[in-house]
Amino acid sequence: MNKSTKRSVMNKIFTLHSPLYIKYPNGETRVIEEIFQHSKGVLYFELFWEKDPKYSIHLIEGEITGDGPWRVGECSFHVLGCNHTHPQMCEMHSFWQQELLQRPEQFRANDVVKIALEKGAILPDDYPINDARYR
């Protein structure tokens, strides 16, 4: 795989508008709220990360491979299938979306990019940041 192909495969996971989940080698799964490229692999935020950021923001180290599902280290990242494929995770994602719409004050959406950058996230040049603090 040449460098430009590898780059486009890597970027696809970070530009999807579909919800994602991660599957750990032990079978454990987590629904992803936000995902960022990192020099060591992937940085992701679980749903409701605000409740316990210390345990809900994760760096998965390793090269990103695949074209969906993607592998990073020993973990795999998948598009969340909401047509009866992953009912519990879809229910959790739907609940999160409702809470986000009904009670936006309990979420720290504006802090996600700031925290991700503090943790070493790499943003694409065309990332829509309108705040001069991040430039």
Tab-separated table of C-alpha atoms in Angstrom:
chain	number	residue	atom	x	y	z
A	1	MET	CA	0.000	0.000	0.000
A	2	ASN	CA	1.521	3.316	-0.996
A	3	LYS	CA	1.667	6.290	1.341
A	4	SER	CA	-1.196	8.224	-0.292
A	5	THR	CA	-3.506	5.197	-0.141
A	6	LYS	CA	-2.596	4.597	3.470
A	7	ARG	CA	-3.308	8.239	4.275
A	8	SER	CA	-6.792	8.128	2.692
A	9	VAL	CA	-7.660	4.926	4.561
A	10	MET	CA	-6.513	6.511	7.799
A	11	ASN	CA	-8.583	9.618	7.203
A	12	LYS	CA	-11.810	7.752	6.454
A	13	ILE	CA	-12.333	6.678	10.068
A	14	PHE	CA	-11.927	10.289	11.196
A	15	THR	CA	-14.351	11.773	8.666
A	16	LEU	CA	-17.278	9.357	8.961
A	17	HIS	CA	-20.557	10.822	10.128
A	18	SER	CA	-21.840	7.431	11.273
A	19	PRO	CA	-21.505	6.392	14.912
A	20	LEU	CA	-18.617	4.063	15.706
A	21	TYR	CA	-17.824	1.565	18.414
A	22	ILE	CA	-14.635	-0.086	19.570
A	23	LYS	CA	-14.221	-3.758	20.363
A	24	TYR	CA	-11.433	-4.772	22.729
A	25	PRO	CA	-9.678	-8.173	22.534
A	26	ASN	CA	-11.634	-9.374	25.594
A	27	GLY	CA	-14.936	-8.733	23.753
A	28	GLU	CA	-15.780	-5.540	25.631
A	29	THR	CA	-17.318	-2.795	23.473
A	30	ARG	CA	-17.727	0.967	23.873
A	31	VAL	CA	-19.716	3.448	21.792
A	32	ILE	CA	-17.587	6.359	20.598
A	33	GLU	CA	-18.673	9.985	20.929
A	34	GLU	CA	-15.597	11.569	19.319
A	35	ILE	CA	-12.530	10.117	17.610
A	36	PHE	CA	-9.240	11.776	16.675
A	37	GLN	CA	-6.042	10.821	14.929
A	38	HIS	CA	-3.027	10.709	17.261
A	39	SER	CA	0.667	10.256	16.526
A	40	LYS	CA	0.534	6.985	18.496
A	41	GLY	CA	-2.778	5.723	17.067
A	42	VAL	CA	-6.329	6.778	17.930
A	43	LEU	CA	-7.701	8.985	20.705
A	44	TYR	CA	-11.387	8.499	21.441
A	45	PHE	CA	-14.029	9.766	23.847
A	46	GLU	CA	-16.770	7.400	25.052
A	47	LEU	CA	-20.405	8.488	25.212
A	48	PHE	CA	-21.014	10.529	28.380
A	49	TRP	CA	-17.253	10.977	28.871
A	50	GLU	CA	-18.018	14.112	30.908
A	51	LYS	CA	-19.188	11.995	33.851
A	52	ASP	CA	-15.729	10.508	34.361
A	53	PRO	CA	-13.111	11.878	31.914
A	54	LYS	CA	-10.255	10.050	33.625
A	55	TYR	CA	-11.745	6.695	32.616
A	56	SER	CA	-13.669	7.671	29.472
A	57	ILE	CA	-11.006	9.197	27.220
A	58	HIS	CA	-8.701	6.600	25.703
A	59	LEU	CA	-5.577	6.406	23.576
A	60	ILE	CA	-5.348	3.188	21.574
A	61	GLU	CA	-1.796	2.771	20.342
A	62	GLY	CA	-0.893	1.197	17.036
A	63	GLU	CA	-1.041	1.667	13.299
A	64	ILE	CA	-4.491	2.067	11.761
A	65	THR	CA	-5.166	-0.688	9.234
A	66	GLY	CA	-8.195	-1.820	7.278
A	67	ASP	CA	-10.951	-0.080	5.413
A	68	GLY	CA	-13.775	-0.638	7.898
A	69	PRO	CA	-13.653	-2.285	10.243
A	70	TRP	CA	-10.327	-0.776	11.200
A	71	ARG	CA	-7.701	-2.289	13.476
A	72	VAL	CA	-5.522	-0.350	15.867
A	73	GLY	CA	-3.257	-2.411	18.049
A	74	GLU	CA	-5.359	-5.299	19.322
A	75	CYS	CA	-8.649	-3.382	19.069
A	76	SER	CA	-11.073	-3.018	16.188
A	77	PHE	CA	-13.262	-0.047	15.280
A	78	HIS	CA	-16.629	-0.593	13.588
A	79	VAL	CA	-19.553	1.402	12.240
A	80	LEU	CA	-22.441	1.023	14.679
A	81	GLY	CA	-25.232	-0.878	12.913
A	82	CYS	CA	-28.600	0.273	14.179
A	83	ASN	CA	-30.807	-2.094	12.152
A	84	HIS	CA	-31.073	-4.677	14.948
A	85	THR	CA	-27.360	-5.450	14.622
A	86	HIS	CA	-26.264	-3.842	17.899
A	87	PRO	CA	-29.513	-3.058	19.780
A	88	GLN	CA	-28.014	-2.215	23.187
A	89	MET	CA	-25.308	0.053	21.809
A	90	CYS	CA	-27.820	1.724	19.473
A	91	GLU	CA	-30.179	2.318	22.376
A	92	MET	CA	-27.329	3.909	24.322
A	93	HIS	CA	-26.388	6.077	21.333
A	94	SER	CA	-30.030	7.166	20.856
A	95	PHE	CA	-30.335	8.021	24.549
A	96	TRP	CA	-27.140	10.084	24.326
A	97	GLN	CA	-28.499	11.957	21.276
A	98	GLN	CA	-31.761	12.727	23.105
A	99	GLU	CA	-29.896	13.953	26.177
A	100	LEU	CA	-27.656	16.095	23.988
A	101	LEU	CA	-30.700	17.772	22.422
A	102	GLN	CA	-32.754	18.114	25.614
A	103	ARG	CA	-30.008	19.009	28.107
A	104	PRO	CA	-27.021	20.398	26.198
A	105	GLU	CA	-25.771	22.200	29.314
A	106	GLN	CA	-24.705	18.892	30.900
A	107	PHE	CA	-22.313	18.183	28.036
A	108	ARG	CA	-18.925	19.745	27.379
A	109	ALA	CA	-18.949	19.516	23.590
A	110	ASN	CA	-16.914	22.708	23.297
A	111	ASP	CA	-14.175	21.154	25.424
A	112	VAL	CA	-13.705	18.023	23.303
A	113	VAL	CA	-11.334	19.555	20.753
A	114	LYS	CA	-9.409	21.449	23.432
A	115	ILE	CA	-8.934	18.283	25.518
A	116	ALA	CA	-8.079	16.219	22.436
A	117	LEU	CA	-5.396	18.716	21.430
A	118	GLU	CA	-3.994	18.720	24.978
A	119	LYS	CA	-3.728	14.925	24.705
A	120	GLY	CA	-1.881	15.146	21.375
A	121	ALA	CA	-4.662	14.754	18.810
A	122	ILE	CA	-3.810	15.594	15.217
A	123	LEU	CA	-6.467	17.599	13.407
A	124	PRO	CA	-6.680	17.788	9.621
A	125	ASP	CA	-5.862	21.150	8.055
A	126	ASP	CA	-9.498	21.641	7.059
A	127	TYR	CA	-10.938	20.861	10.522
A	128	PRO	CA	-13.673	23.437	11.193
A	129	ILE	CA	-12.261	25.224	14.199
A	130	ASN	CA	-13.512	28.753	14.492
A	131	ASP	CA	-11.721	29.566	17.716
A	132	ALA	CA	-8.364	31.330	17.395
A	133	ARG	CA	-7.123	29.566	20.579
A	134	TYR	CA	-6.659	26.368	18.549
A	135	ARG	CA	-4.708	27.886	15.664
